[in-house]
Short mmCIF file of C-alpha atoms in Angstrom, two decimals:
data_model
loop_
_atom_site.label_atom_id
_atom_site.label_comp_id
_atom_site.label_asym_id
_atom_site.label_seq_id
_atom_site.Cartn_x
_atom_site.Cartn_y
_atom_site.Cartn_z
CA UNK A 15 0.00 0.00 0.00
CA UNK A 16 1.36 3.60 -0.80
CA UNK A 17 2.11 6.11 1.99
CA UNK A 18 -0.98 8.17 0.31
CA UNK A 19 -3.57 5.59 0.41
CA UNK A 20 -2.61 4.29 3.95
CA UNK A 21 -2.60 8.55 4.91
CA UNK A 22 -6.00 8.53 3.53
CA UNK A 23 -7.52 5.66 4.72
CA UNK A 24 -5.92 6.57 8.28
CA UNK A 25 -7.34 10.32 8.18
CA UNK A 26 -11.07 9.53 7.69
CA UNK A 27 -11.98 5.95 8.80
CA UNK A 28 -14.14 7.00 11.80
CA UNK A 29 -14.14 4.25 13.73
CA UNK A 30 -16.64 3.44 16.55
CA UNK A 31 -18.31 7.21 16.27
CA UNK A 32 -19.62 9.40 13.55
CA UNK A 33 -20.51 12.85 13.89
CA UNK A 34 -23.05 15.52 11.75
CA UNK A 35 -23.20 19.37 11.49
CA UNK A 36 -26.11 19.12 13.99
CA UNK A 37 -24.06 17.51 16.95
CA UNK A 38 -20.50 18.28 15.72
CA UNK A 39 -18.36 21.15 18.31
CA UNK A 40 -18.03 24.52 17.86
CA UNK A 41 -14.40 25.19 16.87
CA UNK A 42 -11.82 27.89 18.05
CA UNK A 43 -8.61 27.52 16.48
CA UNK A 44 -6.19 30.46 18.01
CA UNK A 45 -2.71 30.27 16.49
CA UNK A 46 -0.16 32.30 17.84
CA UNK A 47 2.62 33.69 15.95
CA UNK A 48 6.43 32.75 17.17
CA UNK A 49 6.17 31.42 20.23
CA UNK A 50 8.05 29.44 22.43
CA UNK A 51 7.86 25.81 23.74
CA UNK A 52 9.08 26.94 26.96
CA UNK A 53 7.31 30.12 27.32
CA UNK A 54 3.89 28.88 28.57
CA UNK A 55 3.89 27.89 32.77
CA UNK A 56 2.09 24.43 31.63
CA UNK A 57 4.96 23.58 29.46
CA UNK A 58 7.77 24.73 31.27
CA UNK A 59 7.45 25.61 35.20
CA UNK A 60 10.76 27.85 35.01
CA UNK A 61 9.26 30.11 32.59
CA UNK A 62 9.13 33.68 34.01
CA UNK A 63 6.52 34.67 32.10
CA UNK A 64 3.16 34.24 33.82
CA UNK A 65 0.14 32.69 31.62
CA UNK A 66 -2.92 32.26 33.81
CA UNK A 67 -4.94 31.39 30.88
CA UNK A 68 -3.22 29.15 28.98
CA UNK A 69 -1.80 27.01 32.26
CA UNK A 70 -6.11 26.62 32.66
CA UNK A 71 -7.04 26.04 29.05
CA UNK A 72 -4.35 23.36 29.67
CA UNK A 73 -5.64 22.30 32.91
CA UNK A 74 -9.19 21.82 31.63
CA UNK A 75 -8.19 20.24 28.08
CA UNK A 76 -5.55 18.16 27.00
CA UNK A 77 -1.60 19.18 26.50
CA UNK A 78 0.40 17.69 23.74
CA UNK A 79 4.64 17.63 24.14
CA UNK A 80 4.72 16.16 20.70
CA UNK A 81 2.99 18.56 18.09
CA UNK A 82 5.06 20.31 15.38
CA UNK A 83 3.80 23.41 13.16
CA UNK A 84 4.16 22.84 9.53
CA UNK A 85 7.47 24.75 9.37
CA UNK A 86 9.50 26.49 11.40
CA UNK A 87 8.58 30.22 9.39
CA UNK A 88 4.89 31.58 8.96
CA UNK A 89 4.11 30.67 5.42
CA UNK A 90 5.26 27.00 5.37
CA UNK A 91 2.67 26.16 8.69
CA UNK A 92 -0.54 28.08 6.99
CA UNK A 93 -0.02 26.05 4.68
CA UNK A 94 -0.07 22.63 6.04
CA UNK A 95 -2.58 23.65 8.68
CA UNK A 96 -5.06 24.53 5.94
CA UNK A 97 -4.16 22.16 3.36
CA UNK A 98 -3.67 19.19 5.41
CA UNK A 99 -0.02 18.52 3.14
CA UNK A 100 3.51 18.91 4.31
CA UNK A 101 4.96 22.27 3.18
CA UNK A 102 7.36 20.80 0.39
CA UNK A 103 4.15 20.44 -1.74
CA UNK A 104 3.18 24.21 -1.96
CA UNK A 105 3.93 24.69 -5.42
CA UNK A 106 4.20 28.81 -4.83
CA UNK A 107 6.52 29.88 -1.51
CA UNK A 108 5.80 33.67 -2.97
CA UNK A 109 3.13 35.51 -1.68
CA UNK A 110 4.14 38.58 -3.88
CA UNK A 111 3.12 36.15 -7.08
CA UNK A 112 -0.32 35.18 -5.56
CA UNK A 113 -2.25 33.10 -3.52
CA UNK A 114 -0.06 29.81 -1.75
CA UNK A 115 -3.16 28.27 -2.25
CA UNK A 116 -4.27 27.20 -5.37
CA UNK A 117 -7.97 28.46 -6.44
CA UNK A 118 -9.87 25.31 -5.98
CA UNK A 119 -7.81 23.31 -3.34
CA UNK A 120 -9.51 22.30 -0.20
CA UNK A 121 -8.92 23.61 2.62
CA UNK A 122 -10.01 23.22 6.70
CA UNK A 123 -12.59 25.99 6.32
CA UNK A 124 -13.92 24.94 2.75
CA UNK A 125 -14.46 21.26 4.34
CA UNK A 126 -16.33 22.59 7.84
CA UNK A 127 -18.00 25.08 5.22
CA UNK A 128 -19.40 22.15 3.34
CA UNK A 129 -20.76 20.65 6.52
CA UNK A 130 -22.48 23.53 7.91
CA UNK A 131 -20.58 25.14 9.81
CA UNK A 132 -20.74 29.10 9.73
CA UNK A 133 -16.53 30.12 8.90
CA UNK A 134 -15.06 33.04 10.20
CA UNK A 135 -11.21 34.30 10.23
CA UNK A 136 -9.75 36.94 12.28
CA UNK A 137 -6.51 37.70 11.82
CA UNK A 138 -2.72 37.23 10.18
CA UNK A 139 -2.92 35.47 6.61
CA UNK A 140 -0.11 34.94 5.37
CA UNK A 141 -0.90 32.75 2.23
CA UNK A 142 -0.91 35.06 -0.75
CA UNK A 143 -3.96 37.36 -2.54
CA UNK A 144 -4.16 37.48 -5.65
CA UNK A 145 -1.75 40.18 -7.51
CA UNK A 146 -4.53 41.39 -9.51
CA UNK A 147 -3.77 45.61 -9.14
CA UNK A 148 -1.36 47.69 -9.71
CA UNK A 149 2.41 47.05 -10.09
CA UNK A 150 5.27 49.10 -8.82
CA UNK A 151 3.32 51.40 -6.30
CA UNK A 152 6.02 52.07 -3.28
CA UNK A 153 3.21 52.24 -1.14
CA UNK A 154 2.60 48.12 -1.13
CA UNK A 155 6.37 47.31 -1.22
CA UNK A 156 6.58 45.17 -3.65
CA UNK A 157 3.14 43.65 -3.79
CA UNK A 158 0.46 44.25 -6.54
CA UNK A 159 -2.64 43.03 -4.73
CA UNK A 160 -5.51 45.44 -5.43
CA UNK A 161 -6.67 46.78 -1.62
CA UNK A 162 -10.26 47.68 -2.97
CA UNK A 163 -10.54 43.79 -4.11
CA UNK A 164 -8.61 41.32 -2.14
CA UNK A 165 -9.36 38.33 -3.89
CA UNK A 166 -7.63 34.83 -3.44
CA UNK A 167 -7.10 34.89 0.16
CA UNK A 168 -9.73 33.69 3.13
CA UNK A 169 -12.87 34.75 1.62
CA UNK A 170 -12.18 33.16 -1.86
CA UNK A 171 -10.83 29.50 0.19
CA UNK A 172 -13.41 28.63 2.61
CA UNK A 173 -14.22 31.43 5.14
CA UNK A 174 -17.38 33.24 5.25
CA UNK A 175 -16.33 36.44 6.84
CA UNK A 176 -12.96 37.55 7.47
CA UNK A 177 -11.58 40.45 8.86
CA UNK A 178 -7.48 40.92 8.96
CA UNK A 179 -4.00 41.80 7.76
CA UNK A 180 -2.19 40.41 4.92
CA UNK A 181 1.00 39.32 6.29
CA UNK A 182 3.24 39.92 9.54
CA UNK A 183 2.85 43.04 11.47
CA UNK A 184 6.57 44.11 10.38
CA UNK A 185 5.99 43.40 6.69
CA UNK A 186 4.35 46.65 4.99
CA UNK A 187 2.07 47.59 3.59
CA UNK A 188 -0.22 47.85 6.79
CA UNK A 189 -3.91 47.94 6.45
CA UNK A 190 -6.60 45.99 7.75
CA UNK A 191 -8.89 43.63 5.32
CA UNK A 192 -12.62 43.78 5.90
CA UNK A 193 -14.17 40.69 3.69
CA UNK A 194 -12.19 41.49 0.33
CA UNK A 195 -11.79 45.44 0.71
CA UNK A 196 -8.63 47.39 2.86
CA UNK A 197 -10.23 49.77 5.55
CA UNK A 198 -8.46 52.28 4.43
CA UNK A 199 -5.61 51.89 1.63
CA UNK A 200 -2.30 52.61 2.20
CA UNK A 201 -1.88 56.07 1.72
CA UNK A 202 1.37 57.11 3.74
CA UNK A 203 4.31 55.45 4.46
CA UNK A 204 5.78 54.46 7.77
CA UNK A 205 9.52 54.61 8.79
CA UNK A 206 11.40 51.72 10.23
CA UNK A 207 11.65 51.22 13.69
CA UNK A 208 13.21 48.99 16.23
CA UNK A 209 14.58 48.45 19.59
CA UNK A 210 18.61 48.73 19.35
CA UNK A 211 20.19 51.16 21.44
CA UNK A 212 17.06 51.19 23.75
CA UNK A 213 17.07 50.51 27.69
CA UNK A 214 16.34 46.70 26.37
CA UNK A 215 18.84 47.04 23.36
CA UNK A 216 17.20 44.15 21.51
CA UNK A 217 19.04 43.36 17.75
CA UNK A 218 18.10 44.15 14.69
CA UNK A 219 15.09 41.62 14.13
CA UNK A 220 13.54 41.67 17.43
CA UNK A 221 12.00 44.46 19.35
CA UNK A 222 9.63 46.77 18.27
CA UNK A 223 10.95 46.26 14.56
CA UNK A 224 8.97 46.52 11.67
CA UNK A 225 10.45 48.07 8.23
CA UNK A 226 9.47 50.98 6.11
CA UNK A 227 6.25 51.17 4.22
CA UNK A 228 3.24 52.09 2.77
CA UNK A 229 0.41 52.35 6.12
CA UNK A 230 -3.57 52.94 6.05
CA UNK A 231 -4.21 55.64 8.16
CA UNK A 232 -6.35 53.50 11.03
CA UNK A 233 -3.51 51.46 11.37
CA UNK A 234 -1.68 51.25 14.26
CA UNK A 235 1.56 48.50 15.55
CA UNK A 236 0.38 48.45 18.92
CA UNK A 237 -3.65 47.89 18.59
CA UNK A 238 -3.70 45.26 16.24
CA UNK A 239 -3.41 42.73 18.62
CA UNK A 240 -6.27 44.06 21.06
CA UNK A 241 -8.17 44.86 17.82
CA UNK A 242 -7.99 41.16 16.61
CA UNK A 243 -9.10 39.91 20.04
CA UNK A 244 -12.14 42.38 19.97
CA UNK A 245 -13.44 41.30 16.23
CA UNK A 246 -12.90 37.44 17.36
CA UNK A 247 -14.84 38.05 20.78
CA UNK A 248 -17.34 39.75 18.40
CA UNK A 249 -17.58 36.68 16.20
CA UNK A 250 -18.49 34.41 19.48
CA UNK A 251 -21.07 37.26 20.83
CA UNK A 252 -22.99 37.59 17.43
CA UNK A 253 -23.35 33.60 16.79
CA UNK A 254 -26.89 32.52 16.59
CA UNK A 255 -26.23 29.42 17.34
CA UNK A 256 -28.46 27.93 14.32
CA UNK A 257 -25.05 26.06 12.99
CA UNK A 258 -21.54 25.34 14.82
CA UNK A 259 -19.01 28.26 14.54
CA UNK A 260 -15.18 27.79 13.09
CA UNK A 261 -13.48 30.30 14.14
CA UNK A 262 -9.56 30.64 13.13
CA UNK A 263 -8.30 33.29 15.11
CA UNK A 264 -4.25 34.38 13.71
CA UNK A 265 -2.64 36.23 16.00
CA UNK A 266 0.02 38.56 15.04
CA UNK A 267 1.71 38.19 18.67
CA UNK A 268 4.29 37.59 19.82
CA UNK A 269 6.13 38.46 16.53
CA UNK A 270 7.78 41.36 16.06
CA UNK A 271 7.01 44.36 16.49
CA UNK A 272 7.01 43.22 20.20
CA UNK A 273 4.22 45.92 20.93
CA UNK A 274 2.42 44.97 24.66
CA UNK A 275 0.11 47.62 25.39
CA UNK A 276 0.64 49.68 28.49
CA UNK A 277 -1.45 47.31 31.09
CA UNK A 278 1.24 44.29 30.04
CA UNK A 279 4.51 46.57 30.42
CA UNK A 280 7.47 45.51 32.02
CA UNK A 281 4.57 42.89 33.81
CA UNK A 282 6.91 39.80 32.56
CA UNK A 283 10.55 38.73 33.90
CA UNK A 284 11.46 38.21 29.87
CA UNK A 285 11.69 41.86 29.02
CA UNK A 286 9.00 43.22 26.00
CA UNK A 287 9.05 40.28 24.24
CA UNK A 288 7.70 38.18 27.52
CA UNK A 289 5.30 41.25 28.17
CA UNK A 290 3.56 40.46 24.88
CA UNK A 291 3.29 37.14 25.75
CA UNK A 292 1.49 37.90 28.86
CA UNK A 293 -0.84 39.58 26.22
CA UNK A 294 -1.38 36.80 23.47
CA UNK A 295 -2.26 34.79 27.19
CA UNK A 296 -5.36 37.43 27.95
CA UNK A 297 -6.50 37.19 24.45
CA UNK A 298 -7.22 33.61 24.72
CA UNK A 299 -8.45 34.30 28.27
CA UNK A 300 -11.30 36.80 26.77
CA UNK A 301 -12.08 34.44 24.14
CA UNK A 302 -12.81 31.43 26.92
CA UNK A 303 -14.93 34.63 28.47
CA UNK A 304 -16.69 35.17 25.24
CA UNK A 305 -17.50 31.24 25.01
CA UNK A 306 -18.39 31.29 28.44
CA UNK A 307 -20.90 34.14 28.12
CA UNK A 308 -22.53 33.14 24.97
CA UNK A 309 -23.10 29.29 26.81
CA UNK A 310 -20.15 27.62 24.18
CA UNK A 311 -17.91 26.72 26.65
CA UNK A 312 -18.96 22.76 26.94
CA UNK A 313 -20.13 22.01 23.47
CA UNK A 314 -16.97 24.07 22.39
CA UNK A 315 -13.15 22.51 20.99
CA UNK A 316 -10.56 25.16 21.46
CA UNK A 317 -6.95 24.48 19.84
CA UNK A 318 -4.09 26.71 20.59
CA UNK A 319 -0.85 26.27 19.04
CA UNK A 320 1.88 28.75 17.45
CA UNK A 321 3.34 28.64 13.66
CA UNK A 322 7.06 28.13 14.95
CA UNK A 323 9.22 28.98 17.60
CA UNK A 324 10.42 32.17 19.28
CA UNK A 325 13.30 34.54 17.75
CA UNK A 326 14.92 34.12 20.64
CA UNK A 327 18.58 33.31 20.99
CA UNK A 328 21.07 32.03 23.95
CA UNK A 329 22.34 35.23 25.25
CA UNK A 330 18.54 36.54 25.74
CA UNK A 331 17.97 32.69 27.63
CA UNK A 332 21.19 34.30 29.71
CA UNK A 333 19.96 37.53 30.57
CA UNK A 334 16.77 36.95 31.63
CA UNK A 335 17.05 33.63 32.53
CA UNK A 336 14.28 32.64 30.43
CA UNK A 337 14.31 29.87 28.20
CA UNK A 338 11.48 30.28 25.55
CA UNK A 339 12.28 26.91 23.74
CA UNK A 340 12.21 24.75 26.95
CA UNK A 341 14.85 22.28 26.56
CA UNK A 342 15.19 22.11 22.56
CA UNK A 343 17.56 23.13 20.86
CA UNK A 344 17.22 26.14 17.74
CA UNK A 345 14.89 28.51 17.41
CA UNK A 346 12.32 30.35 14.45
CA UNK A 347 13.87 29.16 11.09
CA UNK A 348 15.77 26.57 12.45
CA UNK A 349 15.16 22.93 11.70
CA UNK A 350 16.04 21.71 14.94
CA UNK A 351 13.04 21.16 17.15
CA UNK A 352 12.96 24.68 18.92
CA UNK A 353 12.13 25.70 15.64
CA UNK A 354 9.02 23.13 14.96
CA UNK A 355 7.96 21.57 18.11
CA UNK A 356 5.39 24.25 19.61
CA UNK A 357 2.73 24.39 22.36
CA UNK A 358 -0.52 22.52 21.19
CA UNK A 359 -3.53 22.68 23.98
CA UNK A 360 -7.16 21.50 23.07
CA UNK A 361 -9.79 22.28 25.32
CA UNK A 362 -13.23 20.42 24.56
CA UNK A 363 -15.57 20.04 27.73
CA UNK A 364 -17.93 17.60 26.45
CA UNK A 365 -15.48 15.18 25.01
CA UNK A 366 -11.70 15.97 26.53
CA UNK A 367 -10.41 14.82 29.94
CA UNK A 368 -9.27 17.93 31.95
CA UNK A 369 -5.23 17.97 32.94
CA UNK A 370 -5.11 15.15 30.64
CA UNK A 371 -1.25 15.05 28.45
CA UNK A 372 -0.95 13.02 25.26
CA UNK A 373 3.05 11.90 24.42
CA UNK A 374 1.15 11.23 20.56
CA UNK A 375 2.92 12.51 17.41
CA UNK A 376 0.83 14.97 15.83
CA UNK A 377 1.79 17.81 12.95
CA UNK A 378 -0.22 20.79 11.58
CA UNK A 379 -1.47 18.51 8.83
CA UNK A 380 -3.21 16.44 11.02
CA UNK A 381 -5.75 19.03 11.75
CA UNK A 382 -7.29 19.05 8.97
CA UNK A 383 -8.45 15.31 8.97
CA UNK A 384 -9.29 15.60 12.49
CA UNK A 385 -11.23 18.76 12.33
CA UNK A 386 -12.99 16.97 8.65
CA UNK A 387 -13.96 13.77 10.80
CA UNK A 388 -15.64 16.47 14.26
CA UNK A 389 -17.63 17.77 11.42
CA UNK A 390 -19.24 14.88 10.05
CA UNK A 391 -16.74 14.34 6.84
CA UNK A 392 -16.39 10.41 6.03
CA UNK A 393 -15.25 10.50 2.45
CA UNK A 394 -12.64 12.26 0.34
CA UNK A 395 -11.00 12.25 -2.56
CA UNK A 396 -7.57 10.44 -2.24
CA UNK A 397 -5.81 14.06 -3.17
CA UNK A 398 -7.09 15.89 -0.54
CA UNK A 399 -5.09 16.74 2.46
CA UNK A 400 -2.73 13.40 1.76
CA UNK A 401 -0.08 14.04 4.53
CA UNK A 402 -3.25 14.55 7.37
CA UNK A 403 -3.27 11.48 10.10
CA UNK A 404 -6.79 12.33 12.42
CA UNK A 405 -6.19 11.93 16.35
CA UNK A 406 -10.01 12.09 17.20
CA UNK A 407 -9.03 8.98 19.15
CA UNK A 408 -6.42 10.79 21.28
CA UNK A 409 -8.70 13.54 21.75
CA UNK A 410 -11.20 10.88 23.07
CA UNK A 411 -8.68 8.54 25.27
CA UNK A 412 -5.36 10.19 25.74
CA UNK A 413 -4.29 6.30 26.96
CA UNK A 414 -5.09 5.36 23.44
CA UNK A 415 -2.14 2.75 21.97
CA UNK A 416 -1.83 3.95 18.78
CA UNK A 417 0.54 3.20 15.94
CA UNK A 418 2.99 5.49 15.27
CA UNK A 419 2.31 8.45 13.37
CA UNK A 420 3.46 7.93 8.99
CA UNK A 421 6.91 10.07 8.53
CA UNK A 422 6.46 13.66 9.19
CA UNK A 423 8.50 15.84 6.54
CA UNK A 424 9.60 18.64 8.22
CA UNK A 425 10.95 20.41 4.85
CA UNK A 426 12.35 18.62 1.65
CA UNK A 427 15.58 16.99 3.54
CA UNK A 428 14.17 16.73 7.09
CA UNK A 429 12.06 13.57 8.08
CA UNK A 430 10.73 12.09 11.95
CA UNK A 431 10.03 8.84 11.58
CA UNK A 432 8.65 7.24 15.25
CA UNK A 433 11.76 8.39 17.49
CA UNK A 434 14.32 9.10 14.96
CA UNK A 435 14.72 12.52 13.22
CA UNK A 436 17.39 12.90 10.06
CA UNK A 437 18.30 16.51 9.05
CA UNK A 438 19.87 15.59 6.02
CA UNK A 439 21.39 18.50 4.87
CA UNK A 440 24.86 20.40 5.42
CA UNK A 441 26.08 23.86 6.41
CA UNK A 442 24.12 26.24 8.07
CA UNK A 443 21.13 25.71 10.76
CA UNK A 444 19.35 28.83 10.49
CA UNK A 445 18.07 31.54 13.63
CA UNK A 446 20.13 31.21 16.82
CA UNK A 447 23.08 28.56 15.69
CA UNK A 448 26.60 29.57 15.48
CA UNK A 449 27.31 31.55 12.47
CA UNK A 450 30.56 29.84 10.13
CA UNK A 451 29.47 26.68 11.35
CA UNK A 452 29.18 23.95 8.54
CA UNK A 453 27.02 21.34 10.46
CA UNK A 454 27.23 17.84 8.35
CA UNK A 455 24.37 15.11 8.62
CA UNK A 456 22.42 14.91 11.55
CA UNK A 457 20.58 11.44 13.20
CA UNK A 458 18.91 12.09 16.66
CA UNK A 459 16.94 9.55 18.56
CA UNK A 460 14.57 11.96 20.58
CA UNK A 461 12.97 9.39 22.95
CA UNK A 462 16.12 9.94 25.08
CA UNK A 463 18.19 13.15 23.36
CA UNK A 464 15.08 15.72 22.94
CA UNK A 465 17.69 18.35 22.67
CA UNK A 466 19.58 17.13 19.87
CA UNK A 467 22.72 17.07 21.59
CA UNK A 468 24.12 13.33 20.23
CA UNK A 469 24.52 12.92 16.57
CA UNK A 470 24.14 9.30 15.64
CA UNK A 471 25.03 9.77 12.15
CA UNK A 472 28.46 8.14 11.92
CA UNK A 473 27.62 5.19 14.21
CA UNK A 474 24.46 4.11 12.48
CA UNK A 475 25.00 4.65 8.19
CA UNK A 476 22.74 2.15 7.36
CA UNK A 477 20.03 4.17 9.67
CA UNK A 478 20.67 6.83 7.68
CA UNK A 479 20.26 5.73 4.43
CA UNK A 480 16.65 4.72 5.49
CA UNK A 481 15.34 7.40 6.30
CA UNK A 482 17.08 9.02 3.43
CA UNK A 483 15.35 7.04 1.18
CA UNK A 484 11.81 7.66 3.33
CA UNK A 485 12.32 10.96 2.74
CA UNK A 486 12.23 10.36 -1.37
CA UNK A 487 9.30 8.02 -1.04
CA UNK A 488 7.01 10.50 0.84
CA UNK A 489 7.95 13.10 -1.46
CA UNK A 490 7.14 10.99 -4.88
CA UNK A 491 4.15 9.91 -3.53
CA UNK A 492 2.23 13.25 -4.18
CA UNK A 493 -1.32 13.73 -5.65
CA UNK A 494 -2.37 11.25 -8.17
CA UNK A 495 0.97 8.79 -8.10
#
């Protein structure tokens, strides 16, 4: 049997229950933007930022140590968490030459969509409009997206509503979306900024950093984060309740520009960056309050995850005595597991055991099959969402023996296969490793070296060529082969 067929027949057999629209959750799916393994109190008791919320959505719902973003930069996670594939199949990485994904594609929305459920995005995109205006205007750096008609991106691939940004809240041009149409269009531009040479003398890429560009003039850094949380809390207070809600919420936080608002400042022992944590945490605290008030809470699945890890290096871990990985090694951009192994907390009442912790293997991709099979979804076509494995079953009993998870491909030349992890490529690691260092092959076994500190390469050749060759097979088993 090929990897795709076994994928597919894994994702949506539905075993011993089957759901509809009329009995299926409510779903909250909050993603947070670069943070840390170690940064929430539930994953790491030495963190010195506190997290009231998050330690309780954890407490009530069920905490994963195992669960790895579909990259370790923005673009590459969207993309599996919405398309249900491993990054290496996005056949655009460009969101200046359109959408990343392709008009017609399904996607975790479209499929909940489909089953009645009412969609609704707030939030950080990321995955490409179409480049349908004009070219060469400085004022969208770069882009040629038409801000009057945003077409291609959450409205045009499965959400009903959407209200946003198009990208990171350092990359310009900053204006909010409303449906298909900019608030207000960029009109002025905006200077760089950042925090070096400050009381916190941050580098060049952390901070309050965002670069120079064009800016709507209702836009401001430091509300978009509160403003978010308001038109998400909005989305819970207007449901009717006729159908169940999906709501993705993206945060823009903690990426940079680090930008707490004054009631979070200098509240954290991690400097700014740990004070906008502390904010991202009473975000997801007013969205439980917004469940809680409109009678969601029980009947309600809440995931919260982040798209990679922190930008946070060893000499901040030094200063503040704050490690924002945990115990992993590498950070954002690096493709060691501080860069891919993030936070993942679901919260269901009706259906999760509270404090319950699942060891399980699960990836971005996998939400899309497990999300299809809450909603009622027993059947799809064998090129949909190929790389997504479901874990309703772990969500159900965490003490479930299941098989191991089918390889996860971390990008084209990194693969996890049960314990073992091959990074087989050379030179550079990426954010936060030494710089002239020309790392070779890498084998870890992470059921006893989680921080990738013994390279089993040399000893075990024949180990390597294995997984090697895995890595080939998952990648030439794509749609229709």
């Amino acid at each position: 049997m090929k990897l795709t067929e076994l994928f597919v027949l894994t994702c949506f057999a539905l075993g011993a229950f089957s759901l509809t629209a009329a009995d299926s959750p409510s779903i909250v799916l909050i993603l947070s933007d670069d943070l840390g393994y170690g940064d929430i109190h539930a994953y790491n008791p030495d963190s010195k930022i506190p997290t009231p919320n998050l330690d309780q959505l954890a407490a009530e719902g069920m905490r994963f140590t195992d669960a790895h973003s579909g990259g370790s930069t923005c673009k590459p996670s969207r993309y599996a968490l919405h398309s249900g594939e491993f990054a290496v199949r996005m056949e655009n990485m460009s969101d200046k030459k359109g959408p990343l994904l392709p008009e017609g594609q399904a996607t975790v929305a479209s499929v909940l969509r489909d089953n009645g459920y009412r969609t609704a995005m707030v939030g950080k995109w990321h995955l490409g409009f179409d480049q349908n205006g004009e070219e060469n205007n400085e004022l969208l750096n770069g882009f040629s997206f038409d801000p009057e008609n945003m077409s291609g991106g959450p409205r045009d691939r499965g959400f009903e509503t959407y209200f946003g940004m198009h990208a990171s809240l350092d990359i310009p041009p900053f204006f909010y979306i409303d449906d298909r149409t900019a608030t207000e269009v960029p009109s002025t531009v905006v200077e760089a900024n950042d925090s070096i040479d400050t009381d916190e003398n941050w580098n060049h890429i952390q901070g309050a950093f965002w670069r120079r560009g064009g800016i709507g003039s209702d836009f401001k850094h430091l509300e978009v984060t509160p403003r978010f949380c308001e038109e998400a809390c909005q989305v819970i207070e207007k449901h009717n309740g006729d159908k169940p809600l999906f709501l993705y919420l993206a945060l823009p936080s903690p990426h940079t520009p680090w930008v707490p608002t004054e009631e979070f400042l200098g509240k954290s022992g991690a400097g700014m960056y740990g004070d906008f944590v502390m904010q991202v945490d009473s975000v997801v605290g007013q969205v439980m309050a917004s469940l809680e008030e409109a009678g969601m809470t029980e009947d309600t699945l809440i995931l919260f995850t982040s798209d990679n890890g922190p930008v946070w290096y060893e000499k901040d871990t030094e200063r503040f005595g704050h490690a924002a990985t945990g115990p992993l090694r590498g950070v954002k951009a690096s493709v060691w597991e501080g860069g891919h192994r993030v936070p993942f907390i679901v919260r269901w009442p009706a259906a999760v055991k509270a404090g319950s912790t699942s060891e399980h293997t699960v990836a971005f991709a996998d939400v899309f099959a497990t999300l299809a099979e809450l909603a009622g979804q027993d059947e799809m076509a064998e090129d949909v969402a190929q790389d997504s494995v479901g874990f309703v079953e772990v969500l159900r009993d965490p003490d479930s023996e299941l098989e191991n998870r089918p390889p996860i491909l971390h990008d084209e030349a990194v693969i996890r296969e049960g314990d073992w992890k091959l990074i087989d490529k050379r030179g550079g690691r990426g954010f936060g490793a030494p710089k002239g260092v020309k790392y070779g092959i890498e084998l870890f076994d992470l059921s006893n070296d989680l921080s990738e500190e013994n390279n089993l390469a040399d000893q075990m050749p024949e180990k390597v060529d294995s997984m090697r060759g895995l890595i080939q097979k998952v990648l030439n088993e794509g749609p229709g082969n």
